[in-house]
């Protein structure tokens, strides 16, 4: 497939650039008035229309993208899209002034989702997660990480991971799975944390590893959830099975979670709404990626992460959706990129880089996703006619995406 007359081909980073740190995020290389050739599911070549070789311009399968931008697909590195039911009942409580913590303490929250998921079949979960993923793909997402964490029993956590395995087989995009059994303490382990941790370490992790059901391990390291010591135990055990951490850190409090993640060579520490000086220092020049989830801050009315100072301190900043039924009932990466600009005060270039190349890096797939480079996967989208790059985040809440292309073919859903 050949795409011609592209107003701007966005994100033509050198192929060897696998992540963007600090001020590197300011640079979003763009080719104006360009063509792009896709072959065998990959990006074959691209260049300026003024210099298009005649053997290429004569190709049959062509799309003319006049006035339109071509972007690499969004790489959403943090989601919880396998869940049994939405939680609108908490929406009303939230509007009435209850906090996320108060709702969870009153029997809402993660335990509520776990109760429902335990009673839901694998097939039902697969169907509902498929329809969420399809929506996300239509909104430009071309790679995704999905977590377990609403099972909270060996059987139900495995059920969730099997659903993710089936999603991997069904969808034409790269998917990574994270084991988040340490998402909340089930009620029966409320007064015996160690017994639940032992269950995760001695039963669940070995099974998950034996069946190769997860790429990463995640822990909700937070006051009232998993302490730093508890998190460290789980991360150490997971490491012996080759499961690297991507953890929930500093969402509701400044708990030392970021430091715990870094000490265990986490691929990413995610959330960081509580970005204190220690967090800035710990992530400065660190290889652990700071993944920010601004639509979570937006929805549950908590502070927005300090993206600016993270970038000023030379951190690698990524953006992701956190799509889940409790704190972020949306997987719209266009909105995430808008919030990156509006609330995290990132420039459009920084925000787009964070949601593409750095998002891919947070799933260890930036060698094949996240930018327009020869040999990378041809997962991209063509926008509606747009006046400028900034129009995409500026027109918040609306999708500027006209055509989604996955593996070099138009995605019809
Ligand atoms: O990333 N904070 C932990 N996990 C999710 C929310 C889970 C839920 O409320 O169901 C999050 O925000
Ligand atoms: Fe999350």
CSV table of C-alpha atoms and ligand atoms in Angstrom, one decimal:
chain,number,residue,atom,x,y,z
A,1,UNK,CA,0.0,0.0,0.0
A,2,UNK,CA,1.2,3.5,-0.9
A,3,UNK,CA,0.0,6.6,0.9
A,4,UNK,CA,0.7,9.7,-1.1
A,5,UNK,CA,0.4,13.5,-0.7
A,6,UNK,CA,0.6,13.3,3.1
A,7,UNK,CA,0.5,16.8,4.5
A,8,UNK,CA,2.8,15.7,7.3
A,9,UNK,CA,4.3,12.3,8.2
A,10,UNK,CA,4.7,12.5,12.0
A,11,UNK,CA,7.3,10.9,14.2
A,12,UNK,CA,10.1,10.0,11.7
A,13,UNK,CA,12.6,9.4,14.5
A,14,UNK,CA,15.8,7.6,13.6
A,15,UNK,CA,15.2,3.9,13.9
A,16,UNK,CA,17.9,3.5,16.6
A,17,UNK,CA,16.0,5.9,18.9
A,18,UNK,CA,14.3,3.5,21.2
A,19,UNK,CA,13.1,6.1,23.8
A,20,UNK,CA,13.2,9.8,24.4
A,21,UNK,CA,14.6,11.3,27.6
A,22,UNK,CA,14.2,14.8,29.0
A,23,UNK,CA,14.6,17.5,26.3
A,24,UNK,CA,14.7,14.8,23.6
A,25,UNK,CA,10.9,14.7,24.0
A,26,UNK,CA,10.7,18.2,22.5
A,27,UNK,CA,11.7,16.9,19.1
A,28,UNK,CA,9.0,15.3,17.0
A,29,UNK,CA,10.5,14.9,13.5
A,30,UNK,CA,8.0,15.5,10.7
A,31,UNK,CA,8.2,15.1,6.9
A,32,UNK,CA,5.9,17.5,5.0
A,33,UNK,CA,4.4,16.6,1.7
A,34,UNK,CA,5.4,13.0,2.0
A,35,UNK,CA,4.7,9.4,0.7
A,36,UNK,CA,4.8,6.2,2.7
A,37,UNK,CA,5.1,2.7,1.4
A,38,UNK,CA,3.9,-0.3,3.4
A,39,UNK,CA,4.7,-3.9,2.5
A,40,UNK,CA,4.3,-7.2,4.2
A,41,UNK,CA,2.8,-5.5,7.2
A,42,UNK,CA,5.9,-3.3,7.7
A,43,UNK,CA,7.0,0.2,6.8
A,44,UNK,CA,9.0,-0.3,3.6
A,45,UNK,CA,10.1,3.2,2.8
A,46,UNK,CA,9.0,6.9,2.8
A,47,UNK,CA,10.1,10.2,1.4
A,48,UNK,CA,9.2,13.5,-0.1
A,49,UNK,CA,6.6,13.7,-2.8
A,50,UNK,CA,8.9,15.9,-4.8
A,51,UNK,CA,11.4,13.0,-4.9
A,52,UNK,CA,9.1,10.0,-5.3
A,53,UNK,CA,10.7,7.3,-7.5
A,54,UNK,CA,8.5,6.6,-10.6
A,55,UNK,CA,8.3,2.8,-9.9
A,56,UNK,CA,6.7,3.7,-6.6
A,57,UNK,CA,4.4,6.4,-7.8
A,58,UNK,CA,2.9,3.9,-10.3
A,59,UNK,CA,1.9,1.4,-7.7
A,60,UNK,CA,-1.8,0.3,-7.8
A,61,UNK,CA,-2.9,0.3,-4.2
A,62,UNK,CA,-2.8,4.0,-3.2
A,63,UNK,CA,-4.4,6.3,-0.7
A,64,UNK,CA,-4.1,10.0,-1.3
A,65,UNK,CA,-3.8,11.8,2.1
A,66,UNK,CA,-4.1,15.4,1.0
A,67,UNK,CA,-4.4,17.8,4.0
A,68,UNK,CA,-4.1,14.9,6.3
A,69,UNK,CA,-1.5,13.8,8.9
A,70,UNK,CA,-0.1,10.3,9.3
A,71,UNK,CA,0.8,9.3,12.8
A,72,UNK,CA,2.3,6.1,14.2
A,73,UNK,CA,-0.4,4.4,16.3
A,74,UNK,CA,-0.8,5.2,20.0
A,75,UNK,CA,1.0,2.8,22.2
A,76,UNK,CA,-1.0,2.4,25.4
A,77,UNK,CA,1.2,0.8,27.9
A,78,UNK,CA,-1.1,0.6,30.9
A,79,UNK,CA,-4.7,-0.7,30.8
A,80,UNK,CA,-7.1,-2.9,32.8
A,81,UNK,CA,-9.6,-3.7,30.0
A,82,UNK,CA,-10.5,-7.2,31.2
A,83,UNK,CA,-13.3,-6.6,33.7
A,84,UNK,CA,-16.8,-8.0,34.3
A,85,UNK,CA,-18.8,-4.8,34.6
A,86,UNK,CA,-18.6,-1.1,34.7
A,87,UNK,CA,-19.0,0.7,38.0
A,88,UNK,CA,-21.4,3.6,37.3
A,89,UNK,CA,-22.9,3.2,40.8
A,90,UNK,CA,-19.6,4.7,42.1
A,91,UNK,CA,-19.9,7.6,39.6
A,92,UNK,CA,-22.9,8.9,41.6
A,93,UNK,CA,-21.0,8.5,44.9
A,94,UNK,CA,-18.1,10.4,43.4
A,95,UNK,CA,-20.3,13.2,42.3
A,96,UNK,CA,-21.8,13.4,45.8
A,97,UNK,CA,-18.3,14.0,47.1
A,98,UNK,CA,-16.9,10.6,48.1
A,99,UNK,CA,-13.2,10.0,47.4
A,100,UNK,CA,-11.7,7.0,45.5
A,101,UNK,CA,-10.4,5.7,48.8
A,102,UNK,CA,-13.8,6.1,50.6
A,103,UNK,CA,-15.6,4.3,47.9
A,104,UNK,CA,-13.1,1.4,48.0
A,105,UNK,CA,-13.3,1.3,51.8
A,106,UNK,CA,-17.1,1.0,51.6
A,107,UNK,CA,-17.0,-2.1,49.5
A,108,UNK,CA,-16.7,-0.5,46.1
A,109,UNK,CA,-13.5,-0.4,44.2
A,110,UNK,CA,-11.3,-3.2,43.2
A,111,UNK,CA,-12.9,-5.8,45.5
A,112,UNK,CA,-16.3,-5.0,44.0
A,113,UNK,CA,-14.9,-5.7,40.5
A,114,UNK,CA,-13.2,-8.9,41.7
A,115,UNK,CA,-16.5,-10.2,43.1
A,116,UNK,CA,-18.1,-9.7,39.8
A,117,UNK,CA,-15.3,-11.1,37.8
A,118,UNK,CA,-15.1,-14.3,39.8
A,119,UNK,CA,-18.7,-15.0,38.8
A,120,UNK,CA,-18.1,-14.2,35.1
A,121,UNK,CA,-17.1,-16.8,32.5
A,122,UNK,CA,-13.9,-16.6,30.5
A,123,UNK,CA,-16.0,-16.3,27.3
A,124,UNK,CA,-18.0,-13.4,28.7
A,125,UNK,CA,-14.9,-11.6,29.7
A,126,UNK,CA,-13.3,-12.2,26.3
A,127,UNK,CA,-16.3,-10.8,24.6
A,128,UNK,CA,-16.5,-7.6,26.6
A,129,UNK,CA,-12.7,-7.0,26.6
A,130,UNK,CA,-12.8,-7.5,22.8
A,131,UNK,CA,-15.4,-4.9,22.3
A,132,UNK,CA,-13.4,-2.4,24.4
A,133,UNK,CA,-10.2,-3.2,22.5
A,134,UNK,CA,-12.0,-2.7,19.2
A,135,UNK,CA,-13.1,0.7,20.3
A,136,UNK,CA,-9.6,1.6,21.4
A,137,UNK,CA,-8.2,0.5,18.1
A,138,UNK,CA,-10.7,2.7,16.2
A,139,UNK,CA,-9.4,5.6,18.3
A,140,UNK,CA,-5.9,5.0,17.1
A,141,UNK,CA,-4.4,2.6,19.6
A,142,UNK,CA,-2.1,0.1,17.8
A,143,UNK,CA,-0.3,-1.6,20.7
A,144,UNK,CA,-1.5,-2.2,24.3
A,145,UNK,CA,-0.6,-3.7,27.7
A,146,UNK,CA,-3.4,-5.3,29.6
A,147,UNK,CA,-3.3,-6.3,33.3
A,148,UNK,CA,-5.0,-8.9,35.4
A,149,UNK,CA,-5.9,-7.8,39.0
A,150,UNK,CA,-9.6,-8.3,39.2
A,151,UNK,CA,-9.4,-12.0,39.9
A,152,UNK,CA,-7.6,-12.0,43.2
A,153,UNK,CA,-7.8,-15.8,43.4
A,154,UNK,CA,-5.4,-18.2,41.6
A,155,UNK,CA,-8.2,-19.4,39.4
A,156,UNK,CA,-9.6,-16.0,38.5
A,157,UNK,CA,-6.2,-14.4,37.9
A,158,UNK,CA,-5.4,-17.2,35.5
A,159,UNK,CA,-8.8,-16.8,33.9
A,160,UNK,CA,-8.0,-13.1,33.3
A,161,UNK,CA,-4.6,-13.9,31.8
A,162,UNK,CA,-6.1,-16.5,29.5
A,163,UNK,CA,-8.5,-13.9,28.3
A,164,UNK,CA,-5.5,-11.7,27.5
A,165,UNK,CA,-3.9,-14.6,25.7
A,166,UNK,CA,-7.0,-15.0,23.6
A,167,UNK,CA,-7.0,-11.2,22.8
A,168,UNK,CA,-3.3,-11.6,21.7
A,169,UNK,CA,-4.4,-14.3,19.2
A,170,UNK,CA,-7.5,-12.5,18.0
A,171,UNK,CA,-6.3,-8.9,17.5
A,172,UNK,CA,-3.9,-7.6,14.8
A,173,UNK,CA,-1.9,-5.5,17.3
A,174,UNK,CA,0.9,-6.3,19.7
A,175,UNK,CA,-0.4,-7.0,23.3
A,176,UNK,CA,1.6,-7.4,26.5
A,177,UNK,CA,0.2,-9.0,29.6
A,178,UNK,CA,0.9,-8.1,33.2
A,179,UNK,CA,0.1,-10.2,36.3
A,180,UNK,CA,-1.4,-7.8,38.9
A,181,UNK,CA,-2.6,-10.2,41.5
A,182,UNK,CA,-1.3,-7.8,44.0
A,183,UNK,CA,-4.0,-5.2,43.2
A,184,UNK,CA,-5.8,-5.4,46.6
A,185,UNK,CA,-6.0,-7.8,49.5
A,186,UNK,CA,-9.1,-10.1,49.2
A,187,UNK,CA,-11.3,-9.8,52.2
A,188,UNK,CA,-10.3,-13.2,53.6
A,189,UNK,CA,-6.7,-12.1,53.7
A,190,UNK,CA,-7.4,-8.7,55.2
A,191,UNK,CA,-5.7,-9.7,58.5
A,192,UNK,CA,-3.2,-12.1,57.0
A,193,UNK,CA,-1.3,-10.3,54.2
A,194,UNK,CA,1.5,-12.7,54.2
A,195,UNK,CA,-0.7,-15.6,53.4
A,196,UNK,CA,-2.0,-13.9,50.2
A,197,UNK,CA,1.6,-12.9,49.3
A,198,UNK,CA,2.6,-16.5,49.8
A,199,UNK,CA,-0.2,-17.6,47.5
A,200,UNK,CA,1.0,-15.2,44.8
A,201,UNK,CA,4.6,-16.2,45.2
A,202,UNK,CA,4.3,-20.0,45.7
A,203,UNK,CA,1.3,-20.8,43.5
A,204,UNK,CA,0.3,-18.2,41.1
A,205,UNK,CA,3.7,-16.9,39.8
A,206,UNK,CA,5.0,-20.4,39.1
A,207,UNK,CA,1.8,-21.4,37.2
A,208,UNK,CA,1.8,-18.1,35.2
A,209,UNK,CA,5.4,-18.6,34.3
A,210,UNK,CA,5.0,-22.3,33.4
A,211,UNK,CA,2.1,-21.4,31.0
A,212,UNK,CA,3.9,-18.3,29.9
A,213,UNK,CA,0.8,-16.2,30.6
A,214,UNK,CA,2.4,-12.9,31.6
A,215,UNK,CA,5.2,-10.6,30.3
A,216,UNK,CA,5.3,-8.5,33.4
A,217,UNK,CA,4.4,-8.3,37.1
A,218,UNK,CA,2.6,-5.4,38.6
A,219,UNK,CA,1.8,-4.4,42.2
A,220,UNK,CA,-0.5,-1.6,43.5
A,221,UNK,CA,2.2,-0.3,45.9
A,222,UNK,CA,0.2,2.2,48.0
A,223,UNK,CA,-0.9,3.0,51.5
A,224,UNK,CA,-3.8,0.6,52.4
A,225,UNK,CA,-2.9,-1.7,49.5
A,226,UNK,CA,0.7,-3.2,49.2
A,227,UNK,CA,3.5,-1.8,51.3
A,228,UNK,CA,7.0,-1.3,50.0
A,229,UNK,CA,8.2,-4.4,51.8
A,230,UNK,CA,5.3,-6.5,50.5
A,231,UNK,CA,5.9,-5.1,47.0
A,232,UNK,CA,9.6,-6.0,47.2
A,233,UNK,CA,8.9,-9.6,48.2
A,234,UNK,CA,6.6,-10.1,45.2
A,235,UNK,CA,8.9,-8.3,42.8
A,236,UNK,CA,11.9,-10.4,44.0
A,237,UNK,CA,10.0,-13.6,43.6
A,238,UNK,CA,8.7,-12.6,40.1
A,239,UNK,CA,12.3,-11.8,39.0
A,240,UNK,CA,13.4,-15.4,39.6
A,241,UNK,CA,10.8,-16.3,36.9
A,242,UNK,CA,12.0,-13.6,34.5
A,243,UNK,CA,8.9,-11.4,35.1
A,244,UNK,CA,10.0,-7.7,35.1
A,245,UNK,CA,8.0,-5.1,37.1
A,246,UNK,CA,5.8,-2.4,35.8
A,247,UNK,CA,4.2,-1.0,39.0
A,248,UNK,CA,1.5,1.3,40.3
A,249,UNK,CA,3.4,4.0,42.2
A,250,UNK,CA,2.6,7.2,44.0
A,251,UNK,CA,-1.0,7.4,42.8
A,252,UNK,CA,-2.6,8.4,46.1
A,253,UNK,CA,0.4,9.0,48.4
A,254,UNK,CA,4.1,9.5,48.4
A,255,UNK,CA,5.0,6.1,49.7
A,256,UNK,CA,8.4,5.3,48.3
A,257,UNK,CA,6.9,3.1,45.6
A,258,UNK,CA,8.9,4.7,42.9
A,259,UNK,CA,12.1,3.9,44.7
A,260,UNK,CA,11.0,0.3,45.3
A,261,UNK,CA,10.3,-0.1,41.6
A,262,UNK,CA,13.6,1.4,40.5
A,263,UNK,CA,15.4,-0.8,43.0
A,264,UNK,CA,13.9,-3.8,41.3
A,265,UNK,CA,14.7,-2.6,37.7
A,266,UNK,CA,11.1,-1.8,36.9
A,267,UNK,CA,10.5,-1.2,33.2
A,268,UNK,CA,8.1,1.6,34.3
A,269,UNK,CA,6.6,3.2,37.4
A,270,UNK,CA,3.1,4.3,36.6
A,271,UNK,CA,0.8,7.1,37.9
A,272,UNK,CA,3.1,9.4,39.9
A,273,UNK,CA,0.3,11.9,40.7
A,274,UNK,CA,2.3,12.5,43.9
A,275,UNK,CA,5.5,13.6,42.2
A,276,UNK,CA,7.6,14.8,45.1
A,277,UNK,CA,11.3,15.9,45.1
A,278,UNK,CA,12.5,12.3,45.9
A,279,UNK,CA,10.5,11.0,42.9
A,280,UNK,CA,12.0,13.6,40.6
A,281,UNK,CA,15.5,12.7,41.8
A,282,UNK,CA,15.0,9.0,41.6
A,283,UNK,CA,13.7,9.1,38.0
A,284,UNK,CA,16.3,11.6,36.9
A,285,UNK,CA,18.5,9.8,34.3
A,286,UNK,CA,16.9,6.5,35.4
A,287,UNK,CA,16.1,3.8,32.8
A,288,UNK,CA,12.8,3.2,34.5
A,289,UNK,CA,10.1,5.0,32.5
A,290,UNK,CA,7.7,7.4,34.2
A,291,UNK,CA,4.3,6.5,32.8
A,292,UNK,CA,1.7,9.2,33.5
A,293,UNK,CA,-2.0,8.6,33.3
A,294,UNK,CA,-3.7,12.0,33.2
A,295,UNK,CA,-7.2,10.7,32.5
A,296,UNK,CA,-7.2,8.9,35.9
A,297,UNK,CA,-6.4,12.3,37.6
A,298,UNK,CA,-9.1,13.9,35.5
A,299,UNK,CA,-11.8,11.3,36.4
A,300,UNK,CA,-11.1,10.8,40.2
A,301,UNK,CA,-10.1,14.4,40.8
A,302,UNK,CA,-6.6,13.8,42.1
A,303,UNK,CA,-3.5,15.9,41.4
A,304,UNK,CA,-1.9,15.7,37.9
A,305,UNK,CA,1.6,14.3,37.8
A,306,UNK,CA,4.4,16.8,37.5
A,307,UNK,CA,5.4,16.0,33.9
A,308,UNK,CA,7.3,19.2,33.4
A,309,UNK,CA,9.7,18.7,36.2
A,310,UNK,CA,10.1,15.0,35.3
A,311,UNK,CA,11.1,16.1,31.8
A,312,UNK,CA,13.3,18.9,33.2
A,313,UNK,CA,15.0,16.3,35.3
A,314,UNK,CA,15.8,14.1,32.4
A,315,UNK,CA,13.3,11.3,33.0
A,316,UNK,CA,11.8,9.2,30.2
A,317,UNK,CA,8.1,10.1,30.3
A,318,UNK,CA,5.3,8.1,28.7
A,319,UNK,CA,1.6,8.6,28.6
A,320,UNK,CA,-1.1,5.8,28.9
A,321,UNK,CA,-4.8,5.5,29.4
A,322,UNK,CA,-5.2,3.3,32.6
A,323,UNK,CA,-8.6,2.2,31.1
A,324,UNK,CA,-10.4,0.5,34.0
A,325,UNK,CA,-13.9,0.5,35.5
A,326,UNK,CA,-13.0,2.4,38.7
A,327,UNK,CA,-10.5,5.2,38.2
A,328,UNK,CA,-10.5,5.7,34.4
A,329,UNK,CA,-13.5,4.4,32.4
A,330,UNK,CA,-12.0,5.5,29.1
A,331,UNK,CA,-9.3,4.2,26.7
A,332,UNK,CA,-9.2,7.1,24.4
A,333,UNK,CA,-5.6,8.0,23.8
A,334,UNK,CA,-6.5,11.1,21.9
A,335,UNK,CA,-8.0,12.5,25.1
A,336,UNK,CA,-4.9,11.4,27.0
A,337,UNK,CA,-2.7,13.3,24.6
A,338,UNK,CA,-5.0,16.4,25.0
A,339,UNK,CA,-4.8,16.1,28.8
A,340,UNK,CA,-1.0,15.7,28.5
A,341,UNK,CA,-1.0,19.2,26.9
A,342,UNK,CA,-3.9,20.8,28.9
A,343,UNK,CA,-3.2,19.5,32.4
A,344,UNK,CA,0.4,18.2,32.4
A,345,UNK,CA,1.5,21.2,30.4
A,346,UNK,CA,3.4,19.2,27.9
A,347,UNK,CA,3.8,20.6,24.4
A,348,UNK,CA,1.9,18.7,21.6
A,349,UNK,CA,5.3,17.3,20.5
A,350,UNK,CA,6.1,16.0,24.0
A,351,UNK,CA,2.7,14.6,24.5
A,352,UNK,CA,2.6,12.8,21.2
A,353,UNK,CA,6.2,11.4,21.7
A,354,UNK,CA,5.1,10.2,25.2
A,355,UNK,CA,2.1,8.4,23.8
A,356,UNK,CA,3.9,6.8,20.9
A,357,UNK,CA,7.7,6.0,21.1
A,358,UNK,CA,7.9,6.1,24.9
A,359,UNK,CA,4.7,4.2,25.3
A,360,UNK,CA,6.2,1.5,23.0
A,361,UNK,CA,9.4,1.6,25.2
A,362,UNK,CA,7.2,1.0,28.3
A,363,UNK,CA,6.2,-2.3,26.7
A,364,UNK,CA,9.7,-3.1,25.4
A,365,UNK,CA,8.5,-2.9,21.8
A,366,UNK,CA,10.0,0.3,20.6
A,367,UNK,CA,12.2,-1.6,18.1
A,368,UNK,CA,8.9,-2.4,16.2
A,369,UNK,CA,6.4,0.3,17.2
A,370,UNK,CA,6.1,3.9,18.2
A,371,UNK,CA,7.6,5.8,15.3
A,372,UNK,CA,7.7,5.9,11.5
A,373,UNK,CA,10.9,4.1,10.6
A,374,UNK,CA,11.8,1.6,7.9
A,375,UNK,CA,11.2,-2.0,9.1
A,376,UNK,CA,8.8,-1.1,11.9
A,377,UNK,CA,5.3,-2.5,12.0
A,378,UNK,CA,2.9,-0.6,9.7
A,379,UNK,CA,0.5,0.4,12.5
A,380,UNK,CA,-0.6,3.9,12.0
A,381,UNK,CA,-3.5,6.3,11.4
A,382,UNK,CA,-4.5,8.9,8.9
A,383,UNK,CA,-6.2,11.9,10.4
A,384,UNK,CA,-9.1,14.0,9.0
A,385,UNK,CA,-7.9,17.1,7.2
A,386,UNK,CA,-6.1,19.2,9.9
A,387,UNK,CA,-4.6,22.6,9.9
A,388,UNK,CA,-1.7,21.8,12.1
A,389,UNK,CA,-0.2,19.1,14.4
A,390,UNK,CA,-1.5,20.9,17.5
A,391,UNK,CA,-5.1,20.6,16.2
A,392,UNK,CA,-5.2,17.0,17.3
A,393,UNK,CA,-4.7,17.7,21.1
A,394,UNK,CA,-6.4,21.0,20.8
A,395,UNK,CA,-9.7,19.5,19.6
A,396,UNK,CA,-10.0,17.6,22.8
A,397,UNK,CA,-12.7,15.0,23.3
A,398,UNK,CA,-13.0,14.5,19.5
A,399,UNK,CA,-11.3,12.0,17.4
A,400,UNK,CA,-9.4,13.3,14.4
A,401,UNK,CA,-8.8,9.8,13.1
A,402,UNK,CA,-10.2,9.0,9.7
A,403,UNK,CA,-8.4,5.7,8.8
A,404,UNK,CA,-6.7,3.2,11.0
A,405,UNK,CA,-4.0,1.0,9.3
A,406,UNK,CA,-2.7,-2.1,11.1
A,407,UNK,CA,0.0,-4.4,9.6
A,408,UNK,CA,-0.2,-2.4,6.4
A,409,UNK,CA,-4.0,-2.9,5.9
A,410,UNK,CA,-7.0,-0.7,6.6
A,411,UNK,CA,-8.7,-1.8,9.8
A,412,UNK,CA,-12.5,-2.0,9.4
A,413,UNK,CA,-13.2,-3.4,12.9
B,1,LIG,O1,-4.7,2.2,38.1
B,1,LIG,N1,-4.9,2.0,41.3
B,1,LIG,C1,-5.1,0.9,41.0
B,1,LIG,N2,-5.7,0.4,40.0
B,1,LIG,C2,-6.5,1.1,39.1
B,1,LIG,C3,-7.8,1.3,39.5
B,1,LIG,C4,-8.5,0.1,39.8
B,1,LIG,C5,-10.0,0.2,40.1
B,1,LIG,O2,-10.4,1.2,40.8
B,1,LIG,O3,-10.7,-0.7,39.8
B,1,LIG,C6,-5.8,2.4,38.6
B,1,LIG,O4,-6.2,3.5,38.9
B,2,LIG,FE1,-3.8,1.2,36.6
